[in-house]
Amino acid sequence: MMSHRVFFLFAYMSALLSLHAADFTVSANVAGRQVKEDSYQFTFSATEANTWIKFQLPAKCTWGAGQTELSITLVKPDAVTFRFAVKAIGPDNALAESDFTSLELKKSESHRFSYAQVGDKAPQELCILSDEAMKSPFTIEINQIKVGDTQIQSSMAWVQNAPVTALPPVLFKGKPFFPLGAYDYWPIGGANKARIDPDFLAAGGNITDFGNLAMPDWSGYEKFAQPTIFANLEKVKDDPQFENVALLIGLGFNLIMDNAENTSGKQGHGSYMIPATGEALAARRKVLTEAVQKISAYENVIGYTMDEPENLIWPYYSAQRKKEWELYKDQDLATCMLEWINSWTKPIIREHHPGAQLMPIIGWWTTYKQTADMYDVLIANTYPGKKADAPEFAADLFTVSYDAAMQVAAVRANGDGRSAIFMPPMFDIWRENTPQYTINEQLYVMFAPIAQGVMGIHGWRLQRCSAAYRKFVIYPAMKEVSRLSEFFLGEWHNELLASDHDDATVEYLLKFKERERLQEGLEDAESKKALALVPDVSHCLRRHADGRYLMLIVNNRREFLPEVRFKCWLEGLPRSMTCNINRSRSVWLKNGEFKTSLKPFEVLAFVFNAK
């Protein structure tokens, strides 16, 4: 997904002409920044075709029988092919025709280009266009822009982002809400699923999973599947504690796939599940139809989910479609998920439970875009591993930001009202000596996805949390998100906030695993260039319906940053602001600017009034 950025610069013209200072702007639908008075760097991430960079010319720029010139230099990687053309806009024929050309760039090698000027009217903009999809990220520098005898330069100034389109809110009972919850909900000390932990509610919990549908021949059917789910739905339908809690119903492993050939002794992920066909498919259609018809009567059921279908089908897929995987990788895997699962489950839900949302947990960020037909709300999950006895901030927590960025980009590209919820880690009971996240680490993995644009947080999973971990880490972190949740439903104004750390400058934010399979034994060891931007510091600006603003700042670095400078373009800003999370942290503002240090993976949230 291309992110639009606009650069507002205070420019002057110098050379043979003597011109007064003028406002000069540069805009692009790729990430960019000014690096010198006459130089601009632009980073092309993996994008669709039709990227552009526009240089708006000063009003007093002379035009005539001259040349327009500019230089392009590759900053990184070592070599790349860049297909582009240079055009004039307003009027469009102010430059001699420039066709698209493919330029072979080598690192640090500069190429100078010259284009004949036509007519006597200067265009409003010079535009560098590319009609080719970018397959891997690269950064170029454009400098020494010369129009006739005039060298275009600009004083160093802040970079202002262009507006970002907000994702739609998730709807519950017809109204927008910010989902905040966990995979489970019942109190410590038992699995009475007709009860909800009051501390979960007090922490702002408003969404949870309520059980998985299964085929009747499953050994746990009576205790865990439809009989128990229906009984509990009936018990909680008039319980005031559940009144504002959205319930998700899961499509269980042996319902959406056939376990007839599973001899592995495993259940779920890692077992050998085959696509249901013939009588097996007919039986599953009947079971799902009957279940959905009953569930549709309960208004608290927000929709249906499934757990990482990529990992579920992988044992069968990898055995049967080796050639297709070699040729098409995740594209073919996504096609199989749509064919084997979505092709029959989705029509049943749409017909028998109108208004219910499809909310699967898609496990691999490489399939987010291709599986659009499977979801109304995409739930993405990443659980950065933390080794036992590891110090605070040793885990690669920043993978949460990358996953969320990939998720939001896919959902925004697919559009059609789709939204996104992120599922961060929320457990300290899994294997022997499972390490606990600290409260600071938990705050990061819950707020970082929000800064990237997700519209809900749904952790995995409460029944793998000890009582102490719930009390001192999970619920306090949930409360901080809950206190600010109304802002996350408000207007987005990211274009009015910038920092001097809006780029990624460390290696671990520039390379990520090609895919994160989230299953032991299926790791992808090779790291490749990031396909989405995770800057050193993420931030967003939201406006509450009552007019107040929230400035959310997240450090994606595991190192301490001694000074980060910020600029906010709102009018009527206060002289100082105090963080709503760490109330000992305050900043002082002057002309919309302030600076602060940031601890590793620190989260700051400032609520204030402004015009």
Short mmCIF file of N, CA, C and O in Angstrom, two decimals, residues 26-88:
data_model
loop_
_atom_site.label_atom_id
_atom_site.label_comp_id
_atom_site.label_asym_id
_atom_site.label_seq_id
_atom_site.Cartn_x
_atom_site.Cartn_y
_atom_site.Cartn_z
N VAL A 26 6.91 19.60 -2.24
CA VAL A 26 7.19 18.34 -2.90
C VAL A 26 6.21 17.33 -2.34
O VAL A 26 6.03 17.23 -1.13
N SER A 27 5.56 16.58 -3.21
CA SER A 27 4.61 15.57 -2.75
C SER A 27 4.94 14.24 -3.43
O SER A 27 5.55 14.21 -4.51
N ALA A 28 4.55 13.16 -2.79
CA ALA A 28 4.85 11.83 -3.34
C ALA A 28 3.93 10.80 -2.72
O ALA A 28 3.41 11.00 -1.62
N ASN A 29 3.70 9.72 -3.44
CA ASN A 29 2.97 8.61 -2.83
C ASN A 29 3.92 7.47 -2.46
O ASN A 29 3.55 6.31 -2.42
N VAL A 30 5.18 7.85 -2.21
CA VAL A 30 6.17 6.97 -1.60
C VAL A 30 6.80 7.74 -0.45
O VAL A 30 6.71 8.96 -0.39
N ALA A 31 7.45 7.03 0.46
CA ALA A 31 8.06 7.69 1.61
C ALA A 31 9.24 8.54 1.16
O ALA A 31 10.02 8.14 0.30
N GLY A 32 9.39 9.72 1.74
CA GLY A 32 10.50 10.58 1.35
C GLY A 32 10.85 11.60 2.41
O GLY A 32 10.10 11.82 3.35
N ARG A 33 12.01 12.22 2.24
CA ARG A 33 12.45 13.25 3.17
C ARG A 33 13.51 14.12 2.50
O ARG A 33 14.18 13.70 1.55
N GLN A 34 13.65 15.34 3.00
CA GLN A 34 14.69 16.23 2.52
C GLN A 34 15.97 15.93 3.29
O GLN A 34 15.96 15.79 4.51
N VAL A 35 17.10 15.83 2.58
CA VAL A 35 18.36 15.51 3.24
C VAL A 35 19.38 16.64 3.13
O VAL A 35 20.28 16.75 3.96
N LYS A 36 19.25 17.48 2.10
CA LYS A 36 20.10 18.65 1.94
C LYS A 36 19.25 19.76 1.34
O LYS A 36 18.08 19.56 1.02
N GLU A 37 19.86 20.93 1.16
CA GLU A 37 19.09 22.05 0.62
C GLU A 37 18.55 21.77 -0.78
O GLU A 37 17.53 22.30 -1.17
N ASP A 38 19.25 20.93 -1.54
CA ASP A 38 18.79 20.66 -2.91
C ASP A 38 18.62 19.17 -3.17
O ASP A 38 18.66 18.72 -4.32
N SER A 39 18.46 18.37 -2.10
CA SER A 39 18.40 16.92 -2.26
C SER A 39 17.23 16.32 -1.49
O SER A 39 16.95 16.73 -0.35
N TYR A 40 16.60 15.31 -2.10
CA TYR A 40 15.45 14.65 -1.50
C TYR A 40 15.61 13.14 -1.70
O TYR A 40 15.94 12.69 -2.79
N GLN A 41 15.39 12.39 -0.64
CA GLN A 41 15.46 10.93 -0.74
C GLN A 41 14.05 10.35 -0.71
O GLN A 41 13.20 10.78 0.07
N PHE A 42 13.82 9.35 -1.56
CA PHE A 42 12.53 8.69 -1.65
C PHE A 42 12.73 7.18 -1.59
O PHE A 42 13.58 6.64 -2.31
N THR A 43 11.96 6.53 -0.73
CA THR A 43 12.05 5.08 -0.57
C THR A 43 10.82 4.43 -1.18
O THR A 43 9.69 4.70 -0.77
N PHE A 44 11.04 3.60 -2.17
CA PHE A 44 9.98 2.85 -2.83
C PHE A 44 9.88 1.49 -2.17
O PHE A 44 10.78 0.66 -2.32
N SER A 45 8.82 1.25 -1.41
CA SER A 45 8.59 -0.08 -0.86
C SER A 45 7.92 -0.92 -1.93
O SER A 45 7.63 -0.45 -3.03
N ALA A 46 7.69 -2.20 -1.63
CA ALA A 46 6.99 -3.06 -2.59
C ALA A 46 5.58 -2.51 -2.75
O ALA A 46 4.80 -2.52 -1.80
N THR A 47 5.26 -1.99 -3.92
CA THR A 47 3.99 -1.31 -4.13
C THR A 47 3.35 -1.76 -5.43
O THR A 47 3.95 -2.47 -6.24
N GLU A 48 2.13 -1.31 -5.63
CA GLU A 48 1.51 -1.45 -6.93
C GLU A 48 2.18 -0.47 -7.89
O GLU A 48 3.03 0.32 -7.52
N ALA A 49 1.77 -0.52 -9.16
CA ALA A 49 2.32 0.40 -10.14
C ALA A 49 1.80 1.82 -9.89
O ALA A 49 1.00 2.06 -8.99
N ASN A 50 2.28 2.76 -10.72
CA ASN A 50 1.81 4.14 -10.70
C ASN A 50 2.24 4.89 -9.44
O ASN A 50 1.42 5.44 -8.71
N THR A 51 3.53 4.89 -9.17
CA THR A 51 4.08 5.73 -8.12
C THR A 51 4.49 7.06 -8.74
O THR A 51 4.79 7.15 -9.93
N TRP A 52 4.50 8.11 -7.91
CA TRP A 52 4.83 9.42 -8.44
C TRP A 52 5.48 10.30 -7.39
O TRP A 52 5.26 10.15 -6.20
N ILE A 53 6.29 11.24 -7.88
CA ILE A 53 6.92 12.28 -7.07
C ILE A 53 6.69 13.59 -7.81
O ILE A 53 7.01 13.69 -9.00
N LYS A 54 6.14 14.59 -7.15
CA LYS A 54 5.82 15.86 -7.80
C LYS A 54 6.56 17.01 -7.13
O LYS A 54 6.48 17.18 -5.91
N PHE A 55 7.27 17.79 -7.94
CA PHE A 55 7.94 19.00 -7.47
C PHE A 55 7.13 20.19 -7.97
O PHE A 55 7.05 20.44 -9.18
N GLN A 56 6.52 20.92 -7.04
CA GLN A 56 5.77 22.11 -7.44
C GLN A 56 6.74 23.27 -7.63
O GLN A 56 7.52 23.60 -6.74
N LEU A 57 6.69 23.90 -8.79
CA LEU A 57 7.63 24.97 -9.10
C LEU A 57 7.18 26.30 -8.51
O LEU A 57 5.97 26.57 -8.47
N PRO A 58 8.11 27.11 -8.05
CA PRO A 58 7.75 28.44 -7.54
C PRO A 58 7.06 29.27 -8.62
O PRO A 58 7.33 29.13 -9.81
N ALA A 59 6.18 30.16 -8.19
CA ALA A 59 5.37 30.93 -9.13
C ALA A 59 6.22 31.80 -10.06
O ALA A 59 5.85 32.06 -11.20
N LYS A 60 7.38 32.29 -9.58
CA LYS A 60 8.20 33.20 -10.38
C LYS A 60 9.24 32.48 -11.23
O LYS A 60 10.14 33.10 -11.77
N CYS A 61 9.10 31.18 -11.35
CA CYS A 61 10.05 30.42 -12.15
C CYS A 61 9.91 30.80 -13.63
O CYS A 61 8.82 30.74 -14.20
N THR A 62 11.02 31.22 -14.27
CA THR A 62 10.96 31.59 -15.68
C THR A 62 11.00 30.35 -16.56
O THR A 62 11.50 29.31 -16.17
N TRP A 63 10.46 30.50 -17.75
CA TRP A 63 10.35 29.36 -18.67
C TRP A 63 10.63 29.86 -20.08
O TRP A 63 10.35 31.00 -20.42
N GLY A 64 11.18 29.02 -20.88
CA GLY A 64 11.44 29.44 -22.25
C GLY A 64 12.30 28.42 -22.95
O GLY A 64 12.21 27.22 -22.68
N ALA A 65 13.14 28.89 -23.85
CA ALA A 65 13.98 27.98 -24.63
C ALA A 65 15.17 27.54 -23.79
O ALA A 65 16.31 27.97 -23.99
N GLY A 66 14.90 26.68 -22.83
CA GLY A 66 15.97 26.21 -21.96
C GLY A 66 15.85 24.73 -21.69
O GLY A 66 15.16 24.00 -22.40
N GLN A 67 16.51 24.29 -20.64
CA GLN A 67 16.51 22.88 -20.27
C GLN A 67 16.11 22.74 -18.80
O GLN A 67 16.47 23.57 -17.97
N THR A 68 15.34 21.69 -18.51
CA THR A 68 15.08 21.30 -17.13
C THR A 68 15.93 20.08 -16.83
O THR A 68 15.91 19.10 -17.58
N GLU A 69 16.69 20.15 -15.74
CA GLU A 69 17.64 19.10 -15.43
C GLU A 69 17.46 18.60 -14.00
O GLU A 69 17.02 19.34 -13.11
N LEU A 70 17.83 17.35 -13.78
CA LEU A 70 17.85 16.79 -12.43
C LEU A 70 18.77 15.58 -12.42
O LEU A 70 19.09 15.01 -13.46
N SER A 71 19.21 15.22 -11.22
CA SER A 71 20.09 14.06 -11.05
C SER A 71 19.42 13.01 -10.18
O SER A 71 18.69 13.35 -9.23
N ILE A 72 19.65 11.74 -10.49
CA ILE A 72 19.12 10.62 -9.71
C ILE A 72 20.28 9.74 -9.30
O ILE A 72 21.11 9.34 -10.13
N THR A 73 20.35 9.43 -7.99
CA THR A 73 21.41 8.59 -7.44
C THR A 73 20.79 7.49 -6.60
O THR A 73 19.88 7.75 -5.81
N LEU A 74 21.27 6.27 -6.76
CA LEU A 74 20.78 5.16 -5.94
C LEU A 74 21.48 5.17 -4.59
O LEU A 74 22.70 5.18 -4.51
N VAL A 75 20.69 5.18 -3.52
CA VAL A 75 21.22 5.15 -2.16
C VAL A 75 21.38 3.71 -1.67
O VAL A 75 22.39 3.33 -1.11
N LYS A 76 20.37 2.90 -1.89
CA LYS A 76 20.40 1.48 -1.54
C LYS A 76 19.30 0.76 -2.30
O LYS A 76 18.30 1.39 -2.68
N PRO A 77 19.49 -0.52 -2.63
CA PRO A 77 20.61 -1.43 -2.35
C PRO A 77 21.77 -1.19 -3.31
O PRO A 77 21.97 -0.05 -3.75
N ASP A 78 22.47 -2.25 -3.68
CA ASP A 78 23.65 -2.10 -4.53
C ASP A 78 23.29 -1.83 -5.98
O ASP A 78 24.04 -1.17 -6.70
N ALA A 79 22.15 -2.35 -6.43
CA ALA A 79 21.74 -2.16 -7.82
C ALA A 79 20.24 -2.35 -7.94
O ALA A 79 19.63 -3.12 -7.18
N VAL A 80 19.63 -1.64 -8.90
CA VAL A 80 18.20 -1.75 -9.12
C VAL A 80 17.87 -1.21 -10.51
O VAL A 80 18.61 -0.37 -11.06
N THR A 81 16.78 -1.69 -11.08
CA THR A 81 16.26 -1.14 -12.34
C THR A 81 15.05 -0.28 -12.03
O THR A 81 14.09 -0.74 -11.40
N PHE A 82 15.09 0.99 -12.45
CA PHE A 82 14.03 1.94 -12.14
C PHE A 82 13.43 2.44 -13.45
O PHE A 82 14.09 3.09 -14.25
N ARG A 83 12.17 2.10 -13.69
CA ARG A 83 11.47 2.54 -14.91
C ARG A 83 10.69 3.81 -14.57
O ARG A 83 9.85 3.82 -13.67
N PHE A 84 10.96 4.90 -15.32
CA PHE A 84 10.34 6.17 -14.96
C PHE A 84 10.24 7.08 -16.19
O PHE A 84 10.83 6.83 -17.25
N ALA A 85 9.49 8.16 -16.01
CA ALA A 85 9.40 9.23 -17.00
C ALA A 85 9.26 10.54 -16.25
O ALA A 85 8.77 10.57 -15.11
N VAL A 86 9.69 11.64 -16.86
CA VAL A 86 9.54 12.97 -16.29
C VAL A 86 8.53 13.74 -17.12
O VAL A 86 8.66 13.84 -18.35
N LYS A 87 7.49 14.28 -16.47
CA LYS A 87 6.41 14.98 -17.16
C LYS A 87 6.21 16.36 -16.54
O LYS A 87 6.58 16.61 -15.39
N ALA A 88 5.59 17.24 -17.31
CA ALA A 88 5.16 18.54 -16.80
C ALA A 88 3.66 18.50 -16.58
O ALA A 88 2.93 17.82 -17.30
#
